[in-house]
Coordinates of C-alpha atoms in Angstrom, one line a residue:
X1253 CA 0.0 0.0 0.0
X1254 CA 2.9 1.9 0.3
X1255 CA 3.6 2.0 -3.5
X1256 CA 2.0 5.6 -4.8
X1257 CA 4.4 7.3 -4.9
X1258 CA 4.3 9.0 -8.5
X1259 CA 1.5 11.0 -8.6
X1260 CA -1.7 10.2 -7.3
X1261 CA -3.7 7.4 -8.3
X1262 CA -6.9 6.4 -6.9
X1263 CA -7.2 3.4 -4.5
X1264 CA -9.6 1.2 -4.0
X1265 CA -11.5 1.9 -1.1
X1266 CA -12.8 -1.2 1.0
X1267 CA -16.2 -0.4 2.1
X1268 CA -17.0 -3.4 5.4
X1269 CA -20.0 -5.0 6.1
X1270 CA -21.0 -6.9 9.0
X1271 CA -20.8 -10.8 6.9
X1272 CA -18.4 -9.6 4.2
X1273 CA -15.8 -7.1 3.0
X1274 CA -15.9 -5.4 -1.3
X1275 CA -13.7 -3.8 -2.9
X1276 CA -15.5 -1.2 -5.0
X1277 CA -13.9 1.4 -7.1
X1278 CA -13.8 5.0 -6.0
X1279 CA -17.3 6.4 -7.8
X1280 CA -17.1 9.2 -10.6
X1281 CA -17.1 12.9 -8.9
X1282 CA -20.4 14.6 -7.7
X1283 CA -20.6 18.1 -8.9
X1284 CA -19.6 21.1 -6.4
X1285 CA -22.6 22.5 -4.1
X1286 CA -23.0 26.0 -2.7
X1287 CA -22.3 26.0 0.9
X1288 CA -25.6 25.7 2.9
X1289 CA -24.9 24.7 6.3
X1290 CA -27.1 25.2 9.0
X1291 CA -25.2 25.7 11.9
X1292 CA -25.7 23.4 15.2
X1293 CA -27.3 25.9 18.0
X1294 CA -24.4 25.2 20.3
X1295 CA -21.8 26.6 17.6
X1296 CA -23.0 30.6 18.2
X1297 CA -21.9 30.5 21.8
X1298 CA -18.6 29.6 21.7
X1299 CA -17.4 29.9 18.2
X1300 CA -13.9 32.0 18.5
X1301 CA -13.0 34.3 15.7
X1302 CA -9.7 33.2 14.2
X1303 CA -6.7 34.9 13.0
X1304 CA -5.2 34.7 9.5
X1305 CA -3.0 35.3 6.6
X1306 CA -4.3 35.7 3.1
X1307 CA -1.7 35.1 0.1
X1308 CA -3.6 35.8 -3.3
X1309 CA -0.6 36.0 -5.5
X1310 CA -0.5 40.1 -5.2
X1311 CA -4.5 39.8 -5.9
X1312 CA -4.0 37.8 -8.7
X1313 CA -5.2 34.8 -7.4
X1314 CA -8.8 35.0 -8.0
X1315 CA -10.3 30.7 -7.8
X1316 CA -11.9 29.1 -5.2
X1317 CA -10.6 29.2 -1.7
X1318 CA -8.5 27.6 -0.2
X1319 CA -7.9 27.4 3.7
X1320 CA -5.0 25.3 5.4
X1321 CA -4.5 24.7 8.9
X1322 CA -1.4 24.2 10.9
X1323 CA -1.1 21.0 13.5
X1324 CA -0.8 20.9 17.2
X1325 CA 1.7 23.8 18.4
X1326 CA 1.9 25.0 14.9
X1327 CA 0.5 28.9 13.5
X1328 CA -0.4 29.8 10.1
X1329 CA 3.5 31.2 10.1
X1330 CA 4.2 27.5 9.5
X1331 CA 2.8 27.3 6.2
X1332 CA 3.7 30.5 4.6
X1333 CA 5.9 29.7 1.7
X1334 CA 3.6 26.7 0.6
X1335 CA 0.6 28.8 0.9
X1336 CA 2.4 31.6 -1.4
X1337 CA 3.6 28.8 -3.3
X1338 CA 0.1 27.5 -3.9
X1339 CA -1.5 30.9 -4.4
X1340 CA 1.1 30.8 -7.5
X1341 CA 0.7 27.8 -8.7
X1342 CA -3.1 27.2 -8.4
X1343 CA -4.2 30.7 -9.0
X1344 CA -6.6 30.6 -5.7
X1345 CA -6.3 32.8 -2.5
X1346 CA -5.2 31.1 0.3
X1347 CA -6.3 31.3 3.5
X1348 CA -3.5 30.2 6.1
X1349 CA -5.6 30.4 9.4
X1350 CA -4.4 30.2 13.2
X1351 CA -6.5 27.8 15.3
X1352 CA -8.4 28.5 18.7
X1353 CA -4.9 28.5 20.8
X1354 CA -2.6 29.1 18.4
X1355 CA -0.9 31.7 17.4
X1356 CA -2.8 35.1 17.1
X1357 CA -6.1 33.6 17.8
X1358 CA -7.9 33.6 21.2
X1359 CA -7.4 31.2 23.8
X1360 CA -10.5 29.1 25.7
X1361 CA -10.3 26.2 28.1
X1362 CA -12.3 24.0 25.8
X1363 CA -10.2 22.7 23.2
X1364 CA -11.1 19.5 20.8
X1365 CA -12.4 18.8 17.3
X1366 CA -15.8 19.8 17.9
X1367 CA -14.7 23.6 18.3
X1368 CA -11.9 23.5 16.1
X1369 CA -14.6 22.9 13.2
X1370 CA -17.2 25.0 14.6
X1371 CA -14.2 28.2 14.9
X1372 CA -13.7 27.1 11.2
X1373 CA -17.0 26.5 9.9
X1374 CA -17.8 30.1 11.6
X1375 CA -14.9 31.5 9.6
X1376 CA -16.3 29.8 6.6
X1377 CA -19.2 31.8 7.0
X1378 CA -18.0 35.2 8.0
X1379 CA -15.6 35.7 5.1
X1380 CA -18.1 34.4 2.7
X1381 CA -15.6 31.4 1.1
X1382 CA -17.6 28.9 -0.6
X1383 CA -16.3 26.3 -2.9
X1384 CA -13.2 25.8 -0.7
X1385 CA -10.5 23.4 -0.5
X1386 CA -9.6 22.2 3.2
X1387 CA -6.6 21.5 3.8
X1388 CA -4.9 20.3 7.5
X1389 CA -1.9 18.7 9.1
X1390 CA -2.1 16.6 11.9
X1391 CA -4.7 18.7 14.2
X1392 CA -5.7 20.3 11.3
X1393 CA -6.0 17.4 9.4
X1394 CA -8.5 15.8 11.5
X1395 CA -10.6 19.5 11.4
X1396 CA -11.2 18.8 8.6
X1397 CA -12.6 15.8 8.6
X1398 CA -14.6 16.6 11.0
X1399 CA -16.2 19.3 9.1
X1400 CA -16.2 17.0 6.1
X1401 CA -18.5 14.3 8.0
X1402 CA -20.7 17.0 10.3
X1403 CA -21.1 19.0 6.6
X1404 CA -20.6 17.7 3.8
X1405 CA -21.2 21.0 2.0
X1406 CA -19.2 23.1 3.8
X1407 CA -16.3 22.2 1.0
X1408 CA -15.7 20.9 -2.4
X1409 CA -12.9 18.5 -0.8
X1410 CA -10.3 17.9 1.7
X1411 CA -6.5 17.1 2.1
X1412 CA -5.7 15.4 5.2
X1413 CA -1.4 15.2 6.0
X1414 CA -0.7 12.7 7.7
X1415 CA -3.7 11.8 10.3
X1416 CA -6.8 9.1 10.1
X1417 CA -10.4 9.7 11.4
X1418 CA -9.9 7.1 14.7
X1419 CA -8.7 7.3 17.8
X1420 CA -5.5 6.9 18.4
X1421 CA -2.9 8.0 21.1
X1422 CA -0.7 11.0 20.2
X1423 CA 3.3 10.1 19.7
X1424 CA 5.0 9.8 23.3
X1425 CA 6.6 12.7 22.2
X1426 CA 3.7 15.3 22.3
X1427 CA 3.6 14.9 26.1
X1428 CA 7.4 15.2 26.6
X1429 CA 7.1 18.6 24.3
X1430 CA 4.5 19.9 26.8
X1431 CA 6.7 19.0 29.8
X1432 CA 9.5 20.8 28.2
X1433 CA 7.6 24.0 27.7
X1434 CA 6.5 23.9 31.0
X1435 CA 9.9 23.6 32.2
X1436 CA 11.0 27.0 29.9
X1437 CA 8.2 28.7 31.5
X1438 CA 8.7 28.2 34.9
X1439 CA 12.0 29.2 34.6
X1440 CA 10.9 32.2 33.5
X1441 CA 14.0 32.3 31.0
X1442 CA 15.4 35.8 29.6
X1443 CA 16.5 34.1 26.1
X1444 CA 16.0 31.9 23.1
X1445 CA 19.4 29.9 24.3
X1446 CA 18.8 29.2 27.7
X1447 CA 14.8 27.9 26.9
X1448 CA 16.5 25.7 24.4
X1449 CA 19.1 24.0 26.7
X1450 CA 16.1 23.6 29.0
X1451 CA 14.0 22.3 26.2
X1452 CA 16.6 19.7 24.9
X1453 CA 16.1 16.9 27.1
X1454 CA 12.6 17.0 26.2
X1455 CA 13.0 17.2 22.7
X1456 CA 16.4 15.3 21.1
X1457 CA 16.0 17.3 17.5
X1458 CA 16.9 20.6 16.7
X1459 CA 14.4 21.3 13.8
X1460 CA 11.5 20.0 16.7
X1461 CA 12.9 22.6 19.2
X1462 CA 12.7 25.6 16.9
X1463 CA 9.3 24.3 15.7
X1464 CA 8.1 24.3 19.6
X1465 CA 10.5 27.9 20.3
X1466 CA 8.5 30.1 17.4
X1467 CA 6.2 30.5 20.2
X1468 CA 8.4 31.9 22.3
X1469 CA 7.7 35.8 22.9
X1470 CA 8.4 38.7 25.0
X1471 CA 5.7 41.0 26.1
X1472 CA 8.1 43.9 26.8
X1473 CA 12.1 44.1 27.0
X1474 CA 12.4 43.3 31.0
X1475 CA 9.8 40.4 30.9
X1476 CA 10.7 36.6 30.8
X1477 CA 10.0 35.2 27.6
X1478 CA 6.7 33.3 27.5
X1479 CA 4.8 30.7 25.2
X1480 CA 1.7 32.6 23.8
X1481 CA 0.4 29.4 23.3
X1482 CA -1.3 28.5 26.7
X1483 CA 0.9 25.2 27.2
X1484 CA -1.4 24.1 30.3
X1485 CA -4.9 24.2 28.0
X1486 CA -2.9 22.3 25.2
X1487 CA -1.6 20.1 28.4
X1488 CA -4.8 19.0 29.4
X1489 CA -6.4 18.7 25.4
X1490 CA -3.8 15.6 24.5
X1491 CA -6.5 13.1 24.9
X1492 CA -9.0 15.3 22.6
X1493 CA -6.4 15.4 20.3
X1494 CA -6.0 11.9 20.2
X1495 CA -9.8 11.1 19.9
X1496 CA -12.0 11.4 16.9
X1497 CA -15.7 12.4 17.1
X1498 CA -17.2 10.8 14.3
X1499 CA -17.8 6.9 15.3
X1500 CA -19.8 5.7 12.8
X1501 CA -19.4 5.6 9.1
X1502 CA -23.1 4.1 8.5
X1503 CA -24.3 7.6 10.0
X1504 CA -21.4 10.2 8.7
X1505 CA -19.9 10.2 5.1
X1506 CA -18.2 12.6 2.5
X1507 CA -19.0 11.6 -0.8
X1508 CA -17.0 14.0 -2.4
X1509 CA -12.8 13.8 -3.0
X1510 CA -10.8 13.5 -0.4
X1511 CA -6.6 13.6 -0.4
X1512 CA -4.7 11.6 2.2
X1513 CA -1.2 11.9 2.0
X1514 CA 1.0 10.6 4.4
X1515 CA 4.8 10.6 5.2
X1516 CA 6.7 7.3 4.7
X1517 CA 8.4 7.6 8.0
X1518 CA 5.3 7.9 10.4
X1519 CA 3.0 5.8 12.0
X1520 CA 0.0 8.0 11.8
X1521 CA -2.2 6.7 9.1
X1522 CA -1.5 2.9 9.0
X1523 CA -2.3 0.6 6.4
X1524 CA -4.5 -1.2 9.1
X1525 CA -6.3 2.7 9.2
X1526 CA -7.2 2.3 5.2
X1527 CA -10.6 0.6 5.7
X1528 CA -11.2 3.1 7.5
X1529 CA -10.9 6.0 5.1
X1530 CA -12.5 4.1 2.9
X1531 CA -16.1 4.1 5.0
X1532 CA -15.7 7.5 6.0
X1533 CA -14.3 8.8 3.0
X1534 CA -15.6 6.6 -0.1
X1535 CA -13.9 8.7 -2.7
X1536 CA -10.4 9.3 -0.8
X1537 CA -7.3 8.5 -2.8
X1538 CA -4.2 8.2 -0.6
X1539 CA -0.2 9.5 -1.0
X1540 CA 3.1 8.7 0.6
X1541 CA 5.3 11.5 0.8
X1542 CA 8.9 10.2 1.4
X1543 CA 9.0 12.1 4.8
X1544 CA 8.0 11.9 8.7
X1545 CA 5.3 13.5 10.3
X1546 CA 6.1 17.1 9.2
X1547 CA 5.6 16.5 6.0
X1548 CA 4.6 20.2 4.9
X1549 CA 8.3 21.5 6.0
X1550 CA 10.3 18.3 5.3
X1551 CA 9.1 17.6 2.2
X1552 CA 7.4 20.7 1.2
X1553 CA 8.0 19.9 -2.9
X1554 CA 6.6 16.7 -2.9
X1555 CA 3.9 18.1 -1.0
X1556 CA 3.5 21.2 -3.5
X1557 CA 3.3 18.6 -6.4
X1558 CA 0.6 16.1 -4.9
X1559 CA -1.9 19.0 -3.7
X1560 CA -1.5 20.4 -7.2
X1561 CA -2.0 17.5 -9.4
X1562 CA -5.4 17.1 -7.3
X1563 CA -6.7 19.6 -6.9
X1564 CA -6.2 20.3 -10.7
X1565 CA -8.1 17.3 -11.7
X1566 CA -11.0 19.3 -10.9
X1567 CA -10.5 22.0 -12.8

């Protein structure tokens, strides 16, 4: 199953039934709908307006949008060159957003998939973007899905990198990460160098540490740097992060395309994971990127290449 690796090919995608398994192909395309959603009543009370970039090619990126959203500890500053890259190549604005506790978005005690898609659907809505492409890593990869299955509408198709819709634990590293950062802070540390060497044993690899240390800020010269993430929310959300809130594929489907890339090196969307997709998702078509789990920045031409050949296919 490991085998695509030269452009994208559809897969077949094993739909299970109680007394047997089939194989069916993945069905021809349904046309595009206009974005009707009806939001659930709960989603008006605690929806959280989210921060964003917008790369549109100097305005001349005028297609459908598209909106991409950054994984666990991540900001839209993460995706910035593949988002102007896209905005070249694709000739679409792209919307690179910050999720509830993230970045320059707002922070709130209640953090799992449920209001990650609700913040997004909400932004959906306010800036009028119909049509759109969803695309998310990790965290944001299983946003999406969950707007995909609680709306089908809400978006002409998904790319998920690197994550499945089940529940699964989170890498043992996530958890050594947040203990790290909760080290730097209560050590209330006046620079980038000593919140590394704090944050080393917690995290072996360089590239990891600056990934975690972009959030590192200082609210005025004399202050202690401090995470603007709030590290003890994120703490306490692991097992969210690891969960999945769609259960049932009988009950919630998206019939329309869905990408799943995923990096070679990572144990996030296994082949035992692919029946899976395939219920939820009956038109996916899967990827391997020759990569880990940060497939956007280790392997950010490969990933260029795969989201452009597919989303081009529509065109």
């Amino acid at each position: 199953m490991r085998a695509l690796s030269r452009g994208i090919q559809p897969i077949y995608a094993p739909i299970l039934h109680p007394k047997h398994t089939t194989r069916i192909p993945i069905a021809s395309r349904l046309p595009r709908s206009a974005w009707t959603r009806s939001f659930h009543a709960s989603a008006s009370l605690r929806t959280m307006d989210l921060a964003f970039d917008l790369h549109d090619n100097a305005g001349q990126a005028k297609g459908a949008p598209i909106l991409i959203l950054h994984g666990l500890f991540g900001s839209k500053k993460n995706n910035r060159s593949i988002s102007k890259a896209l905005a070249r190549d694709l000739s679409r604005p792209i919307y690179a957003v910050d999720l509830r506790n993230h970045g320059d978005s707002g922070h709130d005690r209640e953090h799992n998939y449920t209001v990650l898609a609700e913040d997004t659907e909400a932004f959906l809505k306010k800036h009028n973007l119909k049509d759109a492409t969803l695309i998310g890593h990790s965290m944001g990869a299983k946003t999406v899905m969950t707007m995909a299955l609680r709306d089908p509408s809400c978006c002409a198709n998904i790319i998920a990198v690197d994550n499945a819709p089940v529940d699964a634990a989170l890498a043992s590293d996530f958890p050594r990460y947040v203990e790290g950062m909760r080290k730097v802070e209560d050590a209330k540390v006046k620079s980038q160098k000593d919140a590394d060497q704090i944050l080393e044993p917690y995290a072996k690899e360089l590239p990891v540490r600056q990934f975690l240390l972009t959030n590192l800020i200082r609210t005025s010269p004399s202050d202690p740097l401090k995470f603007r993430i709030p590290v003890r929310i994120l703490a306490h959300s692991l097992d969210d992060m690891a969960d999945f809130p769609s259960k049932d594929p009988d009950q919630t489907r998206f019939n329309k395309r869905a990408l799943f890339l995923r990096g070679t090196k990572s144990h996030y969307v296994s082949d035992e994971t692919i029946p899976i997709l395939g219920r939820f998702f009956p038109k996916f078509e899967l990827m391997d990127i020759e990569a880990g789990h940060w497939i956007i920045s280790e392997n950010p031409e490969a990933f260029r290449k795969a989201v452009v050949e597919f989303l081009k296919e529509d065109e």
